[in-house]
Coordinates of C-alpha atoms in Angstrom, one line a residue:
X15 CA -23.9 -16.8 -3.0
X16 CA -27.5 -15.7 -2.8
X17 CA -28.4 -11.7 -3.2
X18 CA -29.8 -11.1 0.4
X19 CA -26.0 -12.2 1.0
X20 CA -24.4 -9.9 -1.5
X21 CA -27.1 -7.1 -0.9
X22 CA -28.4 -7.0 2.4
X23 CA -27.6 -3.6 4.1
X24 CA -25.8 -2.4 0.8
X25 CA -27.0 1.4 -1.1
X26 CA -25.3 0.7 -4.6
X27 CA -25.1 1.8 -8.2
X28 CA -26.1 -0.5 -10.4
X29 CA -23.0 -0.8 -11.7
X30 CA -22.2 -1.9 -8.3
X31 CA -24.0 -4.6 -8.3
X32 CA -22.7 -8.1 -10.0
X33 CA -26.3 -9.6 -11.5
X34 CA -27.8 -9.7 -14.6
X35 CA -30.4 -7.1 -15.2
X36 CA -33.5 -10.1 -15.3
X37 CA -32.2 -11.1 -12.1
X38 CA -32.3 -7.0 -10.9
X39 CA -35.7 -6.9 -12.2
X40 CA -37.1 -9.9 -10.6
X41 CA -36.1 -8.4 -7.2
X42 CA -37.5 -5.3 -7.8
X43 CA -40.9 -6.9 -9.0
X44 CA -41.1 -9.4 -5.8
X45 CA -40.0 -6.0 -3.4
X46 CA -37.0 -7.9 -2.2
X47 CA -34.8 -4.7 -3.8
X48 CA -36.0 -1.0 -3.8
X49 CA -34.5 2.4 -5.4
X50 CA -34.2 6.2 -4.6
X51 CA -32.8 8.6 -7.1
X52 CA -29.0 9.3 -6.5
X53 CA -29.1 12.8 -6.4
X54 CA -32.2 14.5 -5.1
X55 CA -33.4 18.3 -6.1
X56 CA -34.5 20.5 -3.6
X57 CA -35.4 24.1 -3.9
X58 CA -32.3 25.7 -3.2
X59 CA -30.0 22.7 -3.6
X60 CA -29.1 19.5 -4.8
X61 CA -28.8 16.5 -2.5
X62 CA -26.6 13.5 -3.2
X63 CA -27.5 10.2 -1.7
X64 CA -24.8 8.5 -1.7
X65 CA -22.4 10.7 0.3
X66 CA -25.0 12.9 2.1
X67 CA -23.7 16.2 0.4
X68 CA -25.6 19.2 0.0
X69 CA -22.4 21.4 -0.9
X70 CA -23.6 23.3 -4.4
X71 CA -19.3 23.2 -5.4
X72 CA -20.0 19.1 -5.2
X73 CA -22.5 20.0 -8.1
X74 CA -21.1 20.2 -11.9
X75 CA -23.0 19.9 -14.8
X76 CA -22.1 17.2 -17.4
X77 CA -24.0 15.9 -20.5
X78 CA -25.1 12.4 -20.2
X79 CA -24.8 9.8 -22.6
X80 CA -27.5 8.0 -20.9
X81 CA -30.6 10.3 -20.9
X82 CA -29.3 12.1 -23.5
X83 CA -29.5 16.0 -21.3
X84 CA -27.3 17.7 -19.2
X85 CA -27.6 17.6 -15.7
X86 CA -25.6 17.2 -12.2
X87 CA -23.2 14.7 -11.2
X88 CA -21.7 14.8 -7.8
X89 CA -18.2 15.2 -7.7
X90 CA -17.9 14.6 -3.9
X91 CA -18.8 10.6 -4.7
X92 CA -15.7 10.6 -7.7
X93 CA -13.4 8.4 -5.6
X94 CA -15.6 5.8 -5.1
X95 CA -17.7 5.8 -8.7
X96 CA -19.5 8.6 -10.2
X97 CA -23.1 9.8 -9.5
X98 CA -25.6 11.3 -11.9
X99 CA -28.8 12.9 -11.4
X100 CA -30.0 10.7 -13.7
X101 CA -29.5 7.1 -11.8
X102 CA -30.4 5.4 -8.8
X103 CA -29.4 3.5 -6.0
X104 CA -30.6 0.2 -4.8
X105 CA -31.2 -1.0 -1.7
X106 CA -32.2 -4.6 0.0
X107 CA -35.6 -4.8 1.4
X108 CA -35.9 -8.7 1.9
X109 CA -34.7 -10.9 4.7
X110 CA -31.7 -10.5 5.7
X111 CA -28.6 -13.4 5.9
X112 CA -28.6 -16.1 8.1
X113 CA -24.7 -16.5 9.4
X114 CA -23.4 -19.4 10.2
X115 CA -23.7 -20.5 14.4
X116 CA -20.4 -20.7 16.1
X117 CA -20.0 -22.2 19.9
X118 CA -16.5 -20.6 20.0
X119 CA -16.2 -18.3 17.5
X120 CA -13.0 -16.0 19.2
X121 CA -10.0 -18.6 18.9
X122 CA -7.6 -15.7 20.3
X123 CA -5.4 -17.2 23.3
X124 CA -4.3 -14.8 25.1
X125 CA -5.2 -13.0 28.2
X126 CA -6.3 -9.7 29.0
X127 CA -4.8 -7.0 32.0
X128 CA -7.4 -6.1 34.8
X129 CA -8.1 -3.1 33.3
X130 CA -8.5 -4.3 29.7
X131 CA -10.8 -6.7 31.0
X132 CA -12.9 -3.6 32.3
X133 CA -13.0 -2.0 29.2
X134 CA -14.3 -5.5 27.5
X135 CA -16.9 -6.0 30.0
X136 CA -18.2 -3.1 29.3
X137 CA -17.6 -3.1 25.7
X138 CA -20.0 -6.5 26.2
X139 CA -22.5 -5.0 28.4
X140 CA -23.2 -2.7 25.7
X141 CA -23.4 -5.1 22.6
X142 CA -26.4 -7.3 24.4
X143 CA -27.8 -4.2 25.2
X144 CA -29.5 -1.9 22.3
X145 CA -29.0 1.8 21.1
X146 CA -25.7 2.2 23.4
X147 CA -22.9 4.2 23.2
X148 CA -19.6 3.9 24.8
X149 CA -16.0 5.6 24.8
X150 CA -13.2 3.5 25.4
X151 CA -10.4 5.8 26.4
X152 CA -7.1 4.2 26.4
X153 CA -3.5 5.3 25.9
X154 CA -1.7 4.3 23.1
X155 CA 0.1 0.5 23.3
X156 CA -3.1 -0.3 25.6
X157 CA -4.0 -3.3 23.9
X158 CA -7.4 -2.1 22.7
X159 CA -7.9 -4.7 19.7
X160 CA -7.9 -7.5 22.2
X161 CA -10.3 -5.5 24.6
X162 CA -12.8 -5.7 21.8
X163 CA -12.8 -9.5 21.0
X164 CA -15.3 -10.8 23.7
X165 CA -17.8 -8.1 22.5
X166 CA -17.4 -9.0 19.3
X167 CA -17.5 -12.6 20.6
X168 CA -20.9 -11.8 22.1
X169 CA -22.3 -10.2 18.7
X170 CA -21.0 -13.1 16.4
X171 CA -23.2 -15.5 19.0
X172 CA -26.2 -13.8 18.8
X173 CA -26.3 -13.9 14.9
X174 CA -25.4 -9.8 14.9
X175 CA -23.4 -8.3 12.3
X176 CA -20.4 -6.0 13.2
X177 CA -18.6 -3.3 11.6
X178 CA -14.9 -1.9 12.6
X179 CA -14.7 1.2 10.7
X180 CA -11.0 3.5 10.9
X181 CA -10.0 6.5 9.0
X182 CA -7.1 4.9 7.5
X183 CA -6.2 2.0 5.2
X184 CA -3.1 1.2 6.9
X185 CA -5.1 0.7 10.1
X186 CA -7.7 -1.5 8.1
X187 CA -4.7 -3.5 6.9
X188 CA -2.7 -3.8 10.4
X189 CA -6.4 -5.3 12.1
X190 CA -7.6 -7.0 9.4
X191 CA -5.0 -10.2 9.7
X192 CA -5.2 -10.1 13.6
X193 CA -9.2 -10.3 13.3
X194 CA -8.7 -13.0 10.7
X195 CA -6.3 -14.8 13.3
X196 CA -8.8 -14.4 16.1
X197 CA -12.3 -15.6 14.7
X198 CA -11.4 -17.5 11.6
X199 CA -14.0 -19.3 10.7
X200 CA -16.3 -16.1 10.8
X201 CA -17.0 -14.5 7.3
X202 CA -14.8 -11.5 7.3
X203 CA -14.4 -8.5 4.7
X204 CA -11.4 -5.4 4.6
X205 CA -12.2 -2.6 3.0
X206 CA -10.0 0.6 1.7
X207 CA -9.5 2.5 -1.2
X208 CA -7.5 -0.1 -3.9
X209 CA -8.9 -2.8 -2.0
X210 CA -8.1 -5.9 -4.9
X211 CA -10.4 -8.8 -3.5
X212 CA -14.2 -7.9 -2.7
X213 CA -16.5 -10.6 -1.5
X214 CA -19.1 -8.4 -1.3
X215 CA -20.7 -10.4 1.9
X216 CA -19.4 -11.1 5.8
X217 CA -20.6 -10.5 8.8
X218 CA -17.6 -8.9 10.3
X219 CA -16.1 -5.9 8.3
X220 CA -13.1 -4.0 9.1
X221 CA -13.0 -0.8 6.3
X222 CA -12.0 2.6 6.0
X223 CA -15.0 5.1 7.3
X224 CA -15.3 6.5 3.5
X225 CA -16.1 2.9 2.4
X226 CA -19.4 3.3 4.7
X227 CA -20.4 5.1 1.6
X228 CA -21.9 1.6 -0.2
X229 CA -24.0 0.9 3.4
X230 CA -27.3 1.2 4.6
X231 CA -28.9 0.2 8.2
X232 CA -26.0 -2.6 8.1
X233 CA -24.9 -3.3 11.5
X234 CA -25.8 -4.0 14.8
X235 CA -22.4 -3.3 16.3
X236 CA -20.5 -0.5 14.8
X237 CA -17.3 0.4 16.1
X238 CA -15.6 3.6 15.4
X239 CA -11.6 3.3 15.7
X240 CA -9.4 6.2 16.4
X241 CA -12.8 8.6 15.8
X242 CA -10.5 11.7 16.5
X243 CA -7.9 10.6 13.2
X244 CA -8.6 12.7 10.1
X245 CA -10.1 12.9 8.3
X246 CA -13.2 11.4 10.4
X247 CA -13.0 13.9 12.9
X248 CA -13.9 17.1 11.4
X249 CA -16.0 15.9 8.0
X250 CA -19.5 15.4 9.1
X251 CA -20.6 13.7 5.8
X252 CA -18.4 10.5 7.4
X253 CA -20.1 10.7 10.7
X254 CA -23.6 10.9 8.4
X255 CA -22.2 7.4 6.7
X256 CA -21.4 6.0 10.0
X257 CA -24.7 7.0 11.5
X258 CA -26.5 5.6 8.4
X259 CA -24.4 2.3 7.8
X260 CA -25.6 0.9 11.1
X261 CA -29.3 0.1 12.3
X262 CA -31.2 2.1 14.7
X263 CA -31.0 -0.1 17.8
X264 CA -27.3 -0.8 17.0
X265 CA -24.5 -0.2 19.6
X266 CA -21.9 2.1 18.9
X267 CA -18.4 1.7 20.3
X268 CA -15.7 4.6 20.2
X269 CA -11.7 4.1 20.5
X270 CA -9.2 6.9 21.4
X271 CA -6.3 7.7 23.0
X272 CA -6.6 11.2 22.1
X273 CA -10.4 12.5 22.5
X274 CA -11.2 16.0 20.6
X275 CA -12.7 18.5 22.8
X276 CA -16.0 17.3 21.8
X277 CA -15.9 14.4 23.2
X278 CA -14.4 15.5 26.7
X279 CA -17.5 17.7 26.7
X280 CA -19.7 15.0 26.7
X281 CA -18.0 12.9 29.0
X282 CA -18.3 15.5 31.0
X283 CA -21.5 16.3 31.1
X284 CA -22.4 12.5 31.1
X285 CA -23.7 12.5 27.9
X286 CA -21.5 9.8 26.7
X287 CA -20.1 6.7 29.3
X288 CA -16.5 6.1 29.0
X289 CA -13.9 3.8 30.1
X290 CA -10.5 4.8 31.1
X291 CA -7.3 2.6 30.6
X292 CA -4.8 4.9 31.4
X293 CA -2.1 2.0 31.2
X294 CA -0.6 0.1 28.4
X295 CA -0.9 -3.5 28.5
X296 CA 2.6 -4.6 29.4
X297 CA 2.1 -2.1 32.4
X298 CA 5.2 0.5 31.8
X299 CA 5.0 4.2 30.9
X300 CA 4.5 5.9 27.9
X301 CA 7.9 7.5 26.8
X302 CA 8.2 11.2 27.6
X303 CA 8.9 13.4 24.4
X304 CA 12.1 14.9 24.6
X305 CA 12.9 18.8 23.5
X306 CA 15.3 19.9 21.6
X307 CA 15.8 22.9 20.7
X308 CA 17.3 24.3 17.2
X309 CA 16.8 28.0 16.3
X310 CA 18.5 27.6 12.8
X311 CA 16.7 25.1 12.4
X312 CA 13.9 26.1 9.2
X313 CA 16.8 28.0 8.3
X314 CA 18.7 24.4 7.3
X315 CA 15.8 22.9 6.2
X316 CA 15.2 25.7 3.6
X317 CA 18.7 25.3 2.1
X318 CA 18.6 21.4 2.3
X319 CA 21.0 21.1 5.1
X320 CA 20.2 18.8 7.8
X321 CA 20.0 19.8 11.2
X322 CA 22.8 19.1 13.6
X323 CA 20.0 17.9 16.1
X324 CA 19.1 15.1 13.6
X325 CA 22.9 14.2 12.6
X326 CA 23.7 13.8 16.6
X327 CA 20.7 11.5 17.0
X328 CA 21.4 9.3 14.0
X329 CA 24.9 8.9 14.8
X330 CA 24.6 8.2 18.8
X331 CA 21.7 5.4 18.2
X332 CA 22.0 2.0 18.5
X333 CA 22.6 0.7 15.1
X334 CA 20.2 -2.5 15.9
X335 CA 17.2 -0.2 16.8
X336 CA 14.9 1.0 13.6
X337 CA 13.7 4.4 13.8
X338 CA 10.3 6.5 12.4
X339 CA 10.9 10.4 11.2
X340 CA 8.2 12.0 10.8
X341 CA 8.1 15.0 8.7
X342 CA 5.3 18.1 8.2
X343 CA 4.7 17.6 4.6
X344 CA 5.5 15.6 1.2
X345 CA 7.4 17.9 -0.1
X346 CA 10.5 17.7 2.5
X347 CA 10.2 13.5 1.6
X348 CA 12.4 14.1 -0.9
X349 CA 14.0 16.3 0.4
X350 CA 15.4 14.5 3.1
X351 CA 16.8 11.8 0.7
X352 CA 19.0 14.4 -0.5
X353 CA 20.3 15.1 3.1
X354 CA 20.5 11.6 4.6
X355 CA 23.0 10.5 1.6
X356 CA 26.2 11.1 3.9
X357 CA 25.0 8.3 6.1
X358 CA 24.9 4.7 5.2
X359 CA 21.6 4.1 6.3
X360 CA 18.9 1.8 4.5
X361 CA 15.7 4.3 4.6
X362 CA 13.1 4.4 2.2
X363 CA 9.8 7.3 2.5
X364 CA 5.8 6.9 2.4
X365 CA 2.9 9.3 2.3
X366 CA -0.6 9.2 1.9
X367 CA -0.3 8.7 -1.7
X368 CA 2.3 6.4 -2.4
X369 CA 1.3 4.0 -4.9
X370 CA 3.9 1.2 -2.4
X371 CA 2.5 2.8 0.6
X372 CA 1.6 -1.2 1.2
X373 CA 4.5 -2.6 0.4
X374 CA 7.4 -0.1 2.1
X375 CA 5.4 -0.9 5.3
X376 CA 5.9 -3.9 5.3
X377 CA 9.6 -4.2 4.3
X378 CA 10.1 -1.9 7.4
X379 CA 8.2 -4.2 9.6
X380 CA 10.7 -7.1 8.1
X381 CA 13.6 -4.9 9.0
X382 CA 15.0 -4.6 5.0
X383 CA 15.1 -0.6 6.3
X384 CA 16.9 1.0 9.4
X385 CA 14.6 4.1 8.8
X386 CA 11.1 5.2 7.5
X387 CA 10.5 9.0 6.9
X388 CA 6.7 9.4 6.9
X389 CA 4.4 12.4 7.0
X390 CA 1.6 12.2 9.5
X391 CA 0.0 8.8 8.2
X392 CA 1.6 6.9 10.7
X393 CA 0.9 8.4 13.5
X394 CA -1.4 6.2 14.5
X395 CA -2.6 2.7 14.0
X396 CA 0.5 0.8 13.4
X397 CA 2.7 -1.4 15.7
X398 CA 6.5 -2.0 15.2
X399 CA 7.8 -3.7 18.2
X400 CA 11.5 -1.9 18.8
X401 CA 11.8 1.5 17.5
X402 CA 12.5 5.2 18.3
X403 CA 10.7 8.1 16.8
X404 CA 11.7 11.5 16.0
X405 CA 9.4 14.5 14.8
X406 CA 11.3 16.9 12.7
X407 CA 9.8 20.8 12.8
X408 CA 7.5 19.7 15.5
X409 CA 5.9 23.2 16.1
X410 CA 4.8 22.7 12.2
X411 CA 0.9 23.2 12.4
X412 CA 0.1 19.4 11.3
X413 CA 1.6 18.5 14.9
X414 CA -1.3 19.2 16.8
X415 CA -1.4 17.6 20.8
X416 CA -3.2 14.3 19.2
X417 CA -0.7 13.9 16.8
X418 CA 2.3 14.7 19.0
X419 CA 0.7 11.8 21.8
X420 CA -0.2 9.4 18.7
X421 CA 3.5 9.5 17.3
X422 CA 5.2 9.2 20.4
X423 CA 2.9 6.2 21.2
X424 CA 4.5 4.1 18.5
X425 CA 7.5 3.9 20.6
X426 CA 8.0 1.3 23.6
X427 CA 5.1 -0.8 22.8
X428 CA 6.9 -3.8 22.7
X429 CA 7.4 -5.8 26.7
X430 CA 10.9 -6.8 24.9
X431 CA 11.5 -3.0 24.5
X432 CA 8.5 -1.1 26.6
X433 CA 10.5 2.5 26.5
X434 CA 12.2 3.7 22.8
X435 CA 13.6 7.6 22.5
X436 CA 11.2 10.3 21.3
X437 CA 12.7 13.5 19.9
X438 CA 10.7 16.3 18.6
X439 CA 13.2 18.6 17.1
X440 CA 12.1 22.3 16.4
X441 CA 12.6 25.9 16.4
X442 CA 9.9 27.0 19.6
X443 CA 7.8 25.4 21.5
X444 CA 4.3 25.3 21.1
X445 CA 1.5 24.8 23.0
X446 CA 0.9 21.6 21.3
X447 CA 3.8 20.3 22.3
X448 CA 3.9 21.1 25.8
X449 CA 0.1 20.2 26.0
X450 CA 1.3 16.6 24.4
X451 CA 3.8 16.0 27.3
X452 CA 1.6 17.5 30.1
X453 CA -1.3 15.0 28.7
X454 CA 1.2 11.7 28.9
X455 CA 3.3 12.8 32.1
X456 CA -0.7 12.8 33.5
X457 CA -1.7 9.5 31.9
X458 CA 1.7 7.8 33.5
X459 CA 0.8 9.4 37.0
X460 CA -3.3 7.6 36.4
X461 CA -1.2 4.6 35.3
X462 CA 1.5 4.6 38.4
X463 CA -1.2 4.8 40.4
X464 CA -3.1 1.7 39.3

């Protein structure tokens, strides 16, 4: 594997980078590598340039065993490896990788809708053109993985290198095998936080946005997945990466079911072309939340008992169909063990920070558990074929309108099984919740209509 491979578009530490130091300095001599200091003072502030941030409670002092002093580290960049004031980052100013020419590269046999098939024109009208942007807007279970493979068919003939970049891991690792399956004999790379094998070269990479943080003027096609997810949609220093991990006539692609405000604005004022699929790929509706209504009902949950609502559902469902329950926060995870032990139902939990976050997926997906309690990290991005959904204490603040229409998206995406119960259980409604239903009773009437 030759450097411009291992380096091109890259801003590392050099502890990020797997040569020997004659090898580093070699580069540098001939001007095929360059630096800039990590962490940049200004007159007011520091400046870290890694992760863009200028925030002074990012800034700590440390002493430094290097130089021998104290000065700053940032503390924003701890995640992915520590910065000091004192280091630099290297970046690739040689030519950059040949890949390898492919006739066919998409070996994906399926076929796309009518209206998928708009979406991917499009989506291919703006890769062979430069400095685009465009907004694919389509409802959850619209198929809009496969919509993207003839762009990315289109970039991978012209010798163009492509990044699909989501806010969360376990969207990286749902796409990453179905993008494997589809062009497999292109050089491909995941990317999340744990991630255990790194090739450190492809010319398709599917990552987490904060992994953008090791990229510089990368990409030609960048595609943003689920931009309104947090934590991408309201932390500017991962819009900064994005921006900065992809080159400056690169084409930008955007995928949502649930635009922010933001982006409705400039839609509307044209500012930012979009394509609508208002239908989901095996052409039936979205499922329809259903209220219901318990007054007691944070009452319960406070003493640990569980709500009648919840008891009537588990006992009246089918006992072949698996079921998601999604709960406000990490503490009531454990909390619902305690109050599901009457029933004799195989259920495990997950949350953001579950060291077997990977694995308990997975044995859900292979149907080892009737039930998955989950806080808000699967409400997006993940498909299991035949399964009902239930949001317990949805007027709870982390239920926004996007994450109510997320989570009832995972249900009825299968043609098998296209409809799937969704229950959001609470104690009042709110405004997010009837702006949810309103927002899917209005994409079925666009779909009905088509």
């Amino acid at each position: 594997m030759t450097p411009n491979q291992t380096l091109s578009g890259k801003l590392l530490l050099r502890n990020e980078i797997n040569l020997p130091e004659y090898t580093i300095q070699q580069l540098l001599h001939s001007k095929q590598l360059t630096t800039i200091p990590a962490i940049t003072k200004h007159l007011f502030h520091y400046q870290c340039n890694r992760c863009t941030t200028t925030k002074p409670q990012h800034f700590a002092l440390i002493p430094c065993a290097r130089c021998h002093t104290s000065h700053p580290y940032c503390r924003n960049c701890l995640r992915t490896g520590r910065v000091l004031f004192c280091e630099k980052l290297y970046l690739w100013a040689g030519d950059e990788p040949a890949w390898q020419e492919q006739k066919k590269p998409c070996h994906w046999e399926g076929s796309l809708t009518k209206y998928q098939l708009q979406a991917a024109d499009a989506i291919q009208q703006a890769v062979t053109a430069t400095g685009q942007e465009l907004l694919i807007w389509a409802v959850c279970g619209a198929g809009k993985t496969e919509m993207l493979f003839p762009g990315i068919t289109t970039a991978i003939k012209q010798g163009k290198r492509i990044c699909l970049a989501t806010p969360r891991a376990d969207v990286v690792r749902e796409l990453s095998p179905r993008l494997q399956q589809a062009f497999p004999n292109t050089e491909m790379e995941a990317l999340y936080g744990g991630t255990e094998d790194r090739k450190e070269t492809g010319q398709l990479i599917i990552t987490t946005t904060h992994q953008l943080i090791r990229y510089f003027k990368a990409f030609d096609l960048m595609i943003i997945d689920e931009l309104d997810a947090f934590p991408y949609h309201n932390d500017k220093s991962l819009h900064q990466l994005a921006d900065r991990a992809k080159k400056q006539d690169a084409t930008t692609v955007y995928l949502t079911a649930t635009p922010r405000k933001k982006e409705k604005r400039k839609i509307e004022t044209k500012k930012l072309p979009v394509i609508f699929v208002p239908i989901r790929f095996h052409g039936h509706p979205l499922p329809i939340p259903q209220l219901m209504l318990d007054i007691q009902l944070r009452k319960k949950l406070k003493q640990s008992k569980l709500p009648e609502s919840l008891s009537a559902f588990i006992r009246s469902r089918a006992p072949e169909r698996q079921f998601l329950l999604f709960v406000p926060t990490v503490e009531m995870l454990s909390q619902m063990e305690g109050m599901l032990a009457e029933f004799p139902l195989p259920f495990t939990t997950v949350h953001a920070e579950d060291t077997e976050r990977k694995e308990k997926i997975s044995a859900y997906r292979n149907k080892q558990y009737d039930l998955l309690i989950t806080t808000t990290i699967l409400e997006r991005g993940v498909t299991f074929p035949s399964i009902d959904v239930v949001i317990l204490d949805a007027g709870h603040e982390v239920f926004d309108e996007a994450a109510i229409v997320q989570i009832a998206g995972r249900a009825g995406r299968s043609p098998k099984d296209p409809s799937g119960d969704v229950l959001l259980i609470h104690q009042g409604k709110t405004n997010a919740m009837v702006d949810a239903i309103s927002q899917i009773k209005q994409m079925n009437r666009k779909g009905s209509k088509l």
